[in-house]
PDB file of C-alpha atoms in Angstrom:
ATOM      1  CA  UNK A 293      -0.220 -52.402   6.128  1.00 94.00           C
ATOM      2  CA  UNK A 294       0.838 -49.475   7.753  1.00 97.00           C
ATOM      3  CA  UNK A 295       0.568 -45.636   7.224  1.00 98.00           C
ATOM      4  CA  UNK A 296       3.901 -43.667   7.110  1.00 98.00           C
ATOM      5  CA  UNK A 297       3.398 -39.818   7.753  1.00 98.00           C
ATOM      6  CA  UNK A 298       6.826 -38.627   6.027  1.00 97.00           C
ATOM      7  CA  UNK A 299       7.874 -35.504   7.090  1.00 96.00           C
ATOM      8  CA  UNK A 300       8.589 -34.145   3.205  1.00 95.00           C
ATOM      9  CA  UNK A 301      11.466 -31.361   3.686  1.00 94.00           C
ATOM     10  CA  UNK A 302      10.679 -27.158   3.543  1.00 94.00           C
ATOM     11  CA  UNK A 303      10.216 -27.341  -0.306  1.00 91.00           C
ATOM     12  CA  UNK A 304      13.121 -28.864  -1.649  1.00 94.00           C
ATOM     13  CA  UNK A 305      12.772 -32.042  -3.156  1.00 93.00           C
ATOM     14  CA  UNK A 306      16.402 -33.392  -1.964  1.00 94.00           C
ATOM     15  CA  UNK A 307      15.355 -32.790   1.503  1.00 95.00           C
ATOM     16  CA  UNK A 308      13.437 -35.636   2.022  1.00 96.00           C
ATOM     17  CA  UNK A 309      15.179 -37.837   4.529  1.00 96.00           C
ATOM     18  CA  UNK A 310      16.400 -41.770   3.025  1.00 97.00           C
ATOM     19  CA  UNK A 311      13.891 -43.829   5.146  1.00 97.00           C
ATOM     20  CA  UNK A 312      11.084 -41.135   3.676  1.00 97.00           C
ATOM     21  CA  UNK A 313      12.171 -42.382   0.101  1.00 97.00           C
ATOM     22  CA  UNK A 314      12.643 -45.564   0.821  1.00 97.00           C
ATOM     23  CA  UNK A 315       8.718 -45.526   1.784  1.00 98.00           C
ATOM     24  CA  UNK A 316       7.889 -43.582  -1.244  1.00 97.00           C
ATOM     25  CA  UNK A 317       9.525 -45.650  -3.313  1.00 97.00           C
ATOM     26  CA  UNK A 318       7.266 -48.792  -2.309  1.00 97.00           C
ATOM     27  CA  UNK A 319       3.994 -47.728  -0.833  1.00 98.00           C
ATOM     28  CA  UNK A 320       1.288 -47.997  -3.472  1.00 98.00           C
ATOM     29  CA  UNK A 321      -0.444 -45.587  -2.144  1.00 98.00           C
ATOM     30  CA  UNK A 322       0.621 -41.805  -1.623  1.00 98.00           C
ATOM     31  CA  UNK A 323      -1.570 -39.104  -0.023  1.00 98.00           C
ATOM     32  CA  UNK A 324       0.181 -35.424   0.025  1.00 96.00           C
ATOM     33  CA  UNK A 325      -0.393 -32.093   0.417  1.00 89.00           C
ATOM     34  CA  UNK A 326      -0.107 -30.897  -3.048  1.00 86.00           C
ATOM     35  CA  UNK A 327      -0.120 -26.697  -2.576  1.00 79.00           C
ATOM     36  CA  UNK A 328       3.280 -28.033  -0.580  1.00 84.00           C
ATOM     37  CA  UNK A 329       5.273 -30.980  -1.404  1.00 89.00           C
ATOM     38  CA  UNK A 330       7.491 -30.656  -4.016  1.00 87.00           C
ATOM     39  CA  UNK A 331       5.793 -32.288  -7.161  1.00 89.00           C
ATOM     40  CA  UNK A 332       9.313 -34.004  -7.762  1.00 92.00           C
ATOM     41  CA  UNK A 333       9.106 -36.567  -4.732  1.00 93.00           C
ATOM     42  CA  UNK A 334       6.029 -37.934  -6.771  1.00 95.00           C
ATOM     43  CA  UNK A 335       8.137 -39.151  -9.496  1.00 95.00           C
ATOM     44  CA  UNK A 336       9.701 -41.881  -6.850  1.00 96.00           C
ATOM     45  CA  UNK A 337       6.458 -43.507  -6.237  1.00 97.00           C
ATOM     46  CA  UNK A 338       6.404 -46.746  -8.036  1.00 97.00           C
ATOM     47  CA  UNK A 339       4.573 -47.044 -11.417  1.00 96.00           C
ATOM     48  CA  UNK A 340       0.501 -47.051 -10.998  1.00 95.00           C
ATOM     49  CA  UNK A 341       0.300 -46.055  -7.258  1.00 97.00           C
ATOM     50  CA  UNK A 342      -2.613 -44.127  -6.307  1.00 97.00           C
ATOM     51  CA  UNK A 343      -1.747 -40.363  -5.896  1.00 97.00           C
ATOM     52  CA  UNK A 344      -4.176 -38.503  -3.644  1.00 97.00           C
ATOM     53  CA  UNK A 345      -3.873 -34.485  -3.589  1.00 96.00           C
ATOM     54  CA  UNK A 346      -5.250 -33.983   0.317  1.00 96.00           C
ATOM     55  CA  UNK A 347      -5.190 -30.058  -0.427  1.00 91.00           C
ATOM     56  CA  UNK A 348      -8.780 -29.989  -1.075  1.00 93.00           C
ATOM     57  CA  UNK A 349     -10.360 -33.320   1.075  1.00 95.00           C
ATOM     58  CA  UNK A 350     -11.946 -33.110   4.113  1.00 96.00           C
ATOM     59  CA  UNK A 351     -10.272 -34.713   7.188  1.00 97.00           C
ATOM     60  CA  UNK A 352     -12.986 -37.928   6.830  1.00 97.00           C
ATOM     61  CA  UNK A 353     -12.062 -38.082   2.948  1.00 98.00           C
ATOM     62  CA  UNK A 354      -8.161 -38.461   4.335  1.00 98.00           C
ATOM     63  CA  UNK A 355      -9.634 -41.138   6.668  1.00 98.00           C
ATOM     64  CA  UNK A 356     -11.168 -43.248   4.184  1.00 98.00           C
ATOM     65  CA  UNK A 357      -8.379 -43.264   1.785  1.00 98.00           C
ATOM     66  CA  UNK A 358      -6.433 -44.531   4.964  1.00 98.00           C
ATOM     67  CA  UNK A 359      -8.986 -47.200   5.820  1.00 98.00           C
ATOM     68  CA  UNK A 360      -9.576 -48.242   2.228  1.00 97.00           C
ATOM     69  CA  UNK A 361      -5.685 -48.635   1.611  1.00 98.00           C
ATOM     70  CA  UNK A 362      -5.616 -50.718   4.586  1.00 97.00           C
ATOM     71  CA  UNK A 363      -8.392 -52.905   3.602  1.00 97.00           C
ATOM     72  CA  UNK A 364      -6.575 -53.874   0.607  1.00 97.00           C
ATOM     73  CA  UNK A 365      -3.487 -54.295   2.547  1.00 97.00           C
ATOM     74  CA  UNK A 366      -1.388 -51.177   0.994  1.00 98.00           C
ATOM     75  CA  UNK A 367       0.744 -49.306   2.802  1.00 98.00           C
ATOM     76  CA  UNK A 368       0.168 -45.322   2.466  1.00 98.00           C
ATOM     77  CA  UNK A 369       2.963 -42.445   1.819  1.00 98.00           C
ATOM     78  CA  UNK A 370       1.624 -39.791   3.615  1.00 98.00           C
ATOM     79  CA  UNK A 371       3.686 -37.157   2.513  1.00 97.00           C
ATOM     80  CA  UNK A 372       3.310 -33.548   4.816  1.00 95.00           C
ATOM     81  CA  UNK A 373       5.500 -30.526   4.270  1.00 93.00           C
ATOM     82  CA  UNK A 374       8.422 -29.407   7.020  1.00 95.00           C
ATOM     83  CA  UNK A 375       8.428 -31.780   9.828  1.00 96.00           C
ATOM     84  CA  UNK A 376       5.479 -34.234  11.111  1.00 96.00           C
ATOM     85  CA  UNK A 377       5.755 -32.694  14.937  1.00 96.00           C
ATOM     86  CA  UNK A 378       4.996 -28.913  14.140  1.00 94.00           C
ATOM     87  CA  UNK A 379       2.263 -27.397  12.450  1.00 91.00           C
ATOM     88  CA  UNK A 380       1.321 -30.628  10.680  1.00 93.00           C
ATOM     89  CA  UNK A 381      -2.100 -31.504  11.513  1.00 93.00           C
ATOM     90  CA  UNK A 382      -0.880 -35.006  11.740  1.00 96.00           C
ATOM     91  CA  UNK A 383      -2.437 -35.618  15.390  1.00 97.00           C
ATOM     92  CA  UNK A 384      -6.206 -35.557  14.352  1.00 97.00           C
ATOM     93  CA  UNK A 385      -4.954 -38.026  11.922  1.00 98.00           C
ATOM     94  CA  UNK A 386      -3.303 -40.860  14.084  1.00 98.00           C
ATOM     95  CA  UNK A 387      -6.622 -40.357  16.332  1.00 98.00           C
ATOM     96  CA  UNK A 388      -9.088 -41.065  13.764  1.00 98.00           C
ATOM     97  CA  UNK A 389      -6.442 -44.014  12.955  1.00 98.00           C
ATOM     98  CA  UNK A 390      -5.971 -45.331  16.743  1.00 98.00           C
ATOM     99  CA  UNK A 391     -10.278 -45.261  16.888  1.00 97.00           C
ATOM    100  CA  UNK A 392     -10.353 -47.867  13.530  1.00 97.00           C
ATOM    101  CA  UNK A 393      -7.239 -49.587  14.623  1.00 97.00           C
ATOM    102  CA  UNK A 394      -5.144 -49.020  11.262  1.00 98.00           C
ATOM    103  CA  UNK A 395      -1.330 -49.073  12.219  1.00 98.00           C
ATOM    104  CA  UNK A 396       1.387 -45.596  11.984  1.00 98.00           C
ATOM    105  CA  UNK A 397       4.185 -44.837  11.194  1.00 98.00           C
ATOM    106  CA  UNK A 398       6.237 -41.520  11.599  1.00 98.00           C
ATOM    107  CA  UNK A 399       8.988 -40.388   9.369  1.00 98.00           C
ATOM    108  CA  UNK A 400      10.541 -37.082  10.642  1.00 97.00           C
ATOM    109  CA  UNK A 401      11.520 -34.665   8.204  1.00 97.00           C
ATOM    110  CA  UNK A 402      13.802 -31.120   8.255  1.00 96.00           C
ATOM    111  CA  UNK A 403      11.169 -28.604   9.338  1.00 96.00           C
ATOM    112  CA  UNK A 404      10.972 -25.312   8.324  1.00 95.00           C
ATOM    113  CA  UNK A 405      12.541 -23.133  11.044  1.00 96.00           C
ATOM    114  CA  UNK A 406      15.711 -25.506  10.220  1.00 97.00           C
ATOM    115  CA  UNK A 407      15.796 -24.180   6.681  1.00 97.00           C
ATOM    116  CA  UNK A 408      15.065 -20.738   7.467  1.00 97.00           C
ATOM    117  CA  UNK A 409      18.222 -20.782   9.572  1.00 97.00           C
ATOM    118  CA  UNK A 410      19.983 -22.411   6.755  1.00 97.00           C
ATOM    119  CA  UNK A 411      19.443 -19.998   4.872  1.00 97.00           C
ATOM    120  CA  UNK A 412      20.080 -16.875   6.501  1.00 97.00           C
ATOM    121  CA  UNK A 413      23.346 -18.849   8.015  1.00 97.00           C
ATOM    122  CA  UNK A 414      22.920 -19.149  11.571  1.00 96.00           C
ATOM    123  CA  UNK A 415      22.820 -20.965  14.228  1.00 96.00           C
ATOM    124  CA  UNK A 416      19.751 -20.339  16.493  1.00 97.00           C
ATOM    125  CA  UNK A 417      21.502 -21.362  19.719  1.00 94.00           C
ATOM    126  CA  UNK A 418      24.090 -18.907  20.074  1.00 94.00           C
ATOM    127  CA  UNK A 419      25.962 -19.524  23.527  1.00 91.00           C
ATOM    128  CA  UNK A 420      25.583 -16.099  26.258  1.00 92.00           C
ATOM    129  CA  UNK A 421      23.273 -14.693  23.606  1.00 94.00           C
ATOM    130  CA  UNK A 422      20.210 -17.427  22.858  1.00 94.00           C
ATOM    131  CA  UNK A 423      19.358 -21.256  24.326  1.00 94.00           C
ATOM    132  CA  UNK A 424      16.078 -21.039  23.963  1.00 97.00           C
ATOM    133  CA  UNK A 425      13.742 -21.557  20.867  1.00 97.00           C
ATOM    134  CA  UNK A 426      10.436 -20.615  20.866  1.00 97.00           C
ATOM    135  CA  UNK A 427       8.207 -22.420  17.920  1.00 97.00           C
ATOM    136  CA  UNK A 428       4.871 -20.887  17.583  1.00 96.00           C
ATOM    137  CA  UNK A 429       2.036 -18.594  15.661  1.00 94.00           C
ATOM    138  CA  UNK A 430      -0.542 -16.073  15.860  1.00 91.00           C
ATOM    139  CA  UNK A 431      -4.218 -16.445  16.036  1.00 81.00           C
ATOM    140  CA  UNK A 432      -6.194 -16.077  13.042  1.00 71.00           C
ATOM    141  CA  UNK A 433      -8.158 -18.489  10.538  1.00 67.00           C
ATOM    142  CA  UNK A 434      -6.430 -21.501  11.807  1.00 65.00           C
ATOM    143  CA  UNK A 435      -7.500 -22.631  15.298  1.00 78.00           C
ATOM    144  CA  UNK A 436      -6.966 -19.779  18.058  1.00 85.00           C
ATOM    145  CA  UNK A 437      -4.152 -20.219  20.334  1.00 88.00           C
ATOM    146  CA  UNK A 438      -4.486 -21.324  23.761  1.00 89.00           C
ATOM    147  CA  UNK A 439      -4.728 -19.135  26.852  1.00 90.00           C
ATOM    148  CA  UNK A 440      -1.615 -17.711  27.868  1.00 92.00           C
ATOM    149  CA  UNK A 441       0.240 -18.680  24.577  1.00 94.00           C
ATOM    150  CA  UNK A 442      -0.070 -15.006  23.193  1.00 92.00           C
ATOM    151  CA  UNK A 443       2.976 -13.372  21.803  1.00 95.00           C
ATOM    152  CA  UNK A 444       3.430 -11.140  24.461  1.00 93.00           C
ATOM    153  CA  UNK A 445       3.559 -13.564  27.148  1.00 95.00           C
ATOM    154  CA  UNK A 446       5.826 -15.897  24.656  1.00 95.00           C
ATOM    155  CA  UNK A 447       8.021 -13.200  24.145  1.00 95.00           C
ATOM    156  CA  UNK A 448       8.565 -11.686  27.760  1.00 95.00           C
ATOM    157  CA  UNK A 449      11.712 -14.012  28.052  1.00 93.00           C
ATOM    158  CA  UNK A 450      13.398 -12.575  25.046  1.00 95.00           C
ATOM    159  CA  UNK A 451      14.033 -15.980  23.584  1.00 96.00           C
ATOM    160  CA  UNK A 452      14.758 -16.624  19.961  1.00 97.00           C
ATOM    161  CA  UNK A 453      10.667 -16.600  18.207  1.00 97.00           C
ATOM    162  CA  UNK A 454      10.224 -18.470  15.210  1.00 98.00           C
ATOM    163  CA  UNK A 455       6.982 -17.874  13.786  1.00 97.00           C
ATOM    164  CA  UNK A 456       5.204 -20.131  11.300  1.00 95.00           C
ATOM    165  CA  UNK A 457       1.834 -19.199   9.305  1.00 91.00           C
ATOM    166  CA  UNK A 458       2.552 -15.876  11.049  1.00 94.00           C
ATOM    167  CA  UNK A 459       3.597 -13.404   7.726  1.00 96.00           C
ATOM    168  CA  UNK A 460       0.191 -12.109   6.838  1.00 94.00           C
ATOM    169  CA  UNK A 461      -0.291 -10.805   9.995  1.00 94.00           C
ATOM    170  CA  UNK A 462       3.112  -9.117  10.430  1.00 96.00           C
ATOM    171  CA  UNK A 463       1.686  -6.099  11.965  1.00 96.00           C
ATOM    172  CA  UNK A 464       0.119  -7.498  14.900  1.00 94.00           C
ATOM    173  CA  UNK A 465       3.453  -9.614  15.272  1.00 96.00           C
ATOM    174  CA  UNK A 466       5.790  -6.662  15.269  1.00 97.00           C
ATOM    175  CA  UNK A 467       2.725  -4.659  17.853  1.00 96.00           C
ATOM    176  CA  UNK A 468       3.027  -7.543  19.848  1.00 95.00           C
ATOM    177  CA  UNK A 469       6.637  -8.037  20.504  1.00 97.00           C
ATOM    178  CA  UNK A 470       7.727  -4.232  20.259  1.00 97.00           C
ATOM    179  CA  UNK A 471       7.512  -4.205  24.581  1.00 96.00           C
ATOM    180  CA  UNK A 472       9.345  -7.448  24.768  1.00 96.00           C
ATOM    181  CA  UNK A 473      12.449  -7.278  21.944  1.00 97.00           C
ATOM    182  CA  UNK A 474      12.601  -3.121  21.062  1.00 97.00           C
ATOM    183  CA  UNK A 475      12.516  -1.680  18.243  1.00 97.00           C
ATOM    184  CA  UNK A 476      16.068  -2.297  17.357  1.00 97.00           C
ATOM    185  CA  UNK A 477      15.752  -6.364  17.312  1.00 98.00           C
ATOM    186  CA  UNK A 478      17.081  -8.347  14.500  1.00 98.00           C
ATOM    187  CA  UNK A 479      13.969  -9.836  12.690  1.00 98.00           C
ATOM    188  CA  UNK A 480      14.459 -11.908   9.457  1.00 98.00           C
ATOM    189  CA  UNK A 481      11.589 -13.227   6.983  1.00 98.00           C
ATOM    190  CA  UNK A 482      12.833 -16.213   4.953  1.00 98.00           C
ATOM    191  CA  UNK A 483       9.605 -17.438   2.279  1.00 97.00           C
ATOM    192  CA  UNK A 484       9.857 -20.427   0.868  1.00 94.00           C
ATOM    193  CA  UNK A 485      13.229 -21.548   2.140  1.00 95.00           C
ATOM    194  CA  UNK A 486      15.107 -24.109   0.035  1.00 95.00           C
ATOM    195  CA  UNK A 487      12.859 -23.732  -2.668  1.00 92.00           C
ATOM    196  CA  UNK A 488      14.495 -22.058  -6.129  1.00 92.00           C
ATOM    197  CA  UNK A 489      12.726 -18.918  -5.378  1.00 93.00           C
ATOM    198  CA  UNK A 490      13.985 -18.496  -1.469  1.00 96.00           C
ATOM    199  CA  UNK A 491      13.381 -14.915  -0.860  1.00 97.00           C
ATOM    200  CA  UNK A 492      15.660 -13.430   2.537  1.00 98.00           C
ATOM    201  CA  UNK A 493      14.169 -10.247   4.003  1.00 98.00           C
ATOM    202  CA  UNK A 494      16.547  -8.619   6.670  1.00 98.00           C
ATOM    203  CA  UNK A 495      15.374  -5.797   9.741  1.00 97.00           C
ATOM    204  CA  UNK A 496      14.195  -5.113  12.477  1.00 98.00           C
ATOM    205  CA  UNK A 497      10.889  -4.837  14.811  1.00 98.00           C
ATOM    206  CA  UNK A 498      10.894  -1.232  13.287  1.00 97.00           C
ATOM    207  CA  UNK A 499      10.684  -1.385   9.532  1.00 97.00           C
ATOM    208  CA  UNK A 500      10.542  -5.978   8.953  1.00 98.00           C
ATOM    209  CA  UNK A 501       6.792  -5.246   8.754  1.00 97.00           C
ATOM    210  CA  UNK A 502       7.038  -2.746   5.500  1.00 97.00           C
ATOM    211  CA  UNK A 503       9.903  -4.897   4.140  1.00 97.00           C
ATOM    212  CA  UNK A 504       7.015  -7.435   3.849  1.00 97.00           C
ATOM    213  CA  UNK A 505       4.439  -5.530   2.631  1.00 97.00           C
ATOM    214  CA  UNK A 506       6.936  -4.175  -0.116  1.00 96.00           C
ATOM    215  CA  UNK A 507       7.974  -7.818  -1.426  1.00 96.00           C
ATOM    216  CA  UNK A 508       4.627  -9.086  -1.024  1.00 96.00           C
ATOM    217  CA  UNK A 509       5.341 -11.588   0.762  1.00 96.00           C
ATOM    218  CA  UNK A 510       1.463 -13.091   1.939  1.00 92.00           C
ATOM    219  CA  UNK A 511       2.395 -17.031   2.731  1.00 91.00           C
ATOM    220  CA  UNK A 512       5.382 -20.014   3.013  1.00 91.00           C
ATOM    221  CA  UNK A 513       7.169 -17.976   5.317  1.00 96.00           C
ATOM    222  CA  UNK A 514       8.641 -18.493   8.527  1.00 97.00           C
ATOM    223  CA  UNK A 515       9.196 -15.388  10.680  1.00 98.00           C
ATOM    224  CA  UNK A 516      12.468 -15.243  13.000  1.00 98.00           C
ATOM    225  CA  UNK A 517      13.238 -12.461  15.610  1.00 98.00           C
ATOM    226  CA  UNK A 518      15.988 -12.438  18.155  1.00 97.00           C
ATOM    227  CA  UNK A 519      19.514 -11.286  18.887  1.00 96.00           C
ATOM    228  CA  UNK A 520      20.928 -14.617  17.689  1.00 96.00           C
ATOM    229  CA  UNK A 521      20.393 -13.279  14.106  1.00 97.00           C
ATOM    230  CA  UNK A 522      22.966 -10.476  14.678  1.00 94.00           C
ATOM    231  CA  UNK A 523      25.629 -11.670  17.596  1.00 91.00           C
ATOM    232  CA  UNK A 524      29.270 -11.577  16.621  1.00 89.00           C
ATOM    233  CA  UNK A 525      30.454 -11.096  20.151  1.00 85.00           C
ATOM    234  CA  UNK A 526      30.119 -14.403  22.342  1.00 86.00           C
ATOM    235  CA  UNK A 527      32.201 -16.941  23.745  1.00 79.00           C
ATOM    236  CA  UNK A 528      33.245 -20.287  22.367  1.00 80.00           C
ATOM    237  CA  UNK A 529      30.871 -23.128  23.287  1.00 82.00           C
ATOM    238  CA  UNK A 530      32.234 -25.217  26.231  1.00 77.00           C
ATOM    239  CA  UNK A 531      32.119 -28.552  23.780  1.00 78.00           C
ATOM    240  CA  UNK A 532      35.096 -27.647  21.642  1.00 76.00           C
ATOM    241  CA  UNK A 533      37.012 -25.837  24.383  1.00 71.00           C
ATOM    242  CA  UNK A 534      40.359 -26.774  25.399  1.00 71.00           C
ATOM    243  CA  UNK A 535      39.886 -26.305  28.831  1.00 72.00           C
ATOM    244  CA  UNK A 536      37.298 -29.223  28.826  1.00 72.00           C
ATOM    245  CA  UNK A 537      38.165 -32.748  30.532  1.00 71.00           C
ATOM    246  CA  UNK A 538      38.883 -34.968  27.788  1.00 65.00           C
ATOM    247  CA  UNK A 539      39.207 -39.262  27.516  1.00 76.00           C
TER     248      UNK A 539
END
């Protein structure tokens, strides 16, 4: 048997990737995150497998469902929102599994920073203007962040920031970045991104953080500040250019 952490898409249920369905669609066994995976991708697990809601189960409760599945030889769906490689609390997992030897998969998935961009319609490597994305959060009831990756020092390159579990602490992002980006810096707030109710909120360092407050926006939200979000005026990437040596 073998455990298949399947990246599950921003919200929307078409956004799971084929080989993610594929395993849905087979493993008699799903565990998922049920505050966050679409309720839909549930309906492609095969007639009486065992649905676990994780939302509420410690991380040795996850563990035994893993190690009783693979005592009975079942493969596990184990379904996490966005993408398996950010934000996913998927490591602690594959150690616990490594320790009582039961085999992994992973099954990458369109994160959320992808969708935000989707959304709002741009590209987040914008050539002479952005190459660099930075993927991180803020400190609060999650695990603190490690020494030296405060915002400030993140943000002293002026990079493209894309902030995840980040939006109910807006103020202390905006204070934080101010020095860094200026007042005047694009920001853009995109909650719940693919989902039916996507909500887009538009600004900058200077007034994103009462566009929040107003829309109440509290959670599901990825945060994204740079000039990227703005630039009309750059060049033409070098890969489409004319003046590039061709076969």
């Amino acid at each position: 048997m073998t455990v298949y952490f399947i990246g599950a898409g921003p919200g929307a249920a078409d956004l799971v990737t084929v080989r993610g369905l594929r395993v849905l669609e087979r493993a008699p066994v799903c565990l998922y995150a049920g505050s966050l995976v679409p309720r839909e991708l549930l309906e492609s697990c095969p007639a009486g497998a065992r649905l676990v809601d994780t939302a509420n189960l410690t991380l040795d409760q996850i563990v035994a469902e893993f190690a009783a599945a693979h005592a009975a030889g079942h493969d596990v769906a184990r379904l996490h929102s966005g993408d398996p490689s950010v934000f996913s609390a998927v490591a602690e997992q594959m150690r616990r599994l490594d320790t009582i030897g039961v085999p992994y998969e992973v099954v990458p998935g369109v994160p959320a920073f992808a969708a935000a961009a989707a959304a709002l319609g741009r590209e987040l490597t914008v050539p002479g203007v952005g190459q660099t994305v930075v993927l991180t959060r803020v400190s609060g009831r999650a695990t603190p962040m490690p020494p030296g990756e405060d915002l400030a020092t993140l943000g002293a390159s002026g990079a493209t920031m894309v902030l995840h579990l980040a939006v109910q602490r807006i103020d202390q992002v905006v204070e934080e970045l101010l020095p860094s980006y200026g007042a005047g810096c694009p920001v853009a707030v995109v909650a719940r991104a693919s989902r039916d109710d996507e909500l887009i909120l538009r600004g900058t360092l200077s007034d994103i953080a009462a566009r929040v407050r107003e829309a109440g926006v509290k959670r599901t939200a990825v945060i994204v500040v740079g000039r990227v979000l703005s630039a009309s005026e750059f060049p033409d990437s070098h890969l489409y250019s004319a003046a590039r040596a061709r076969p």
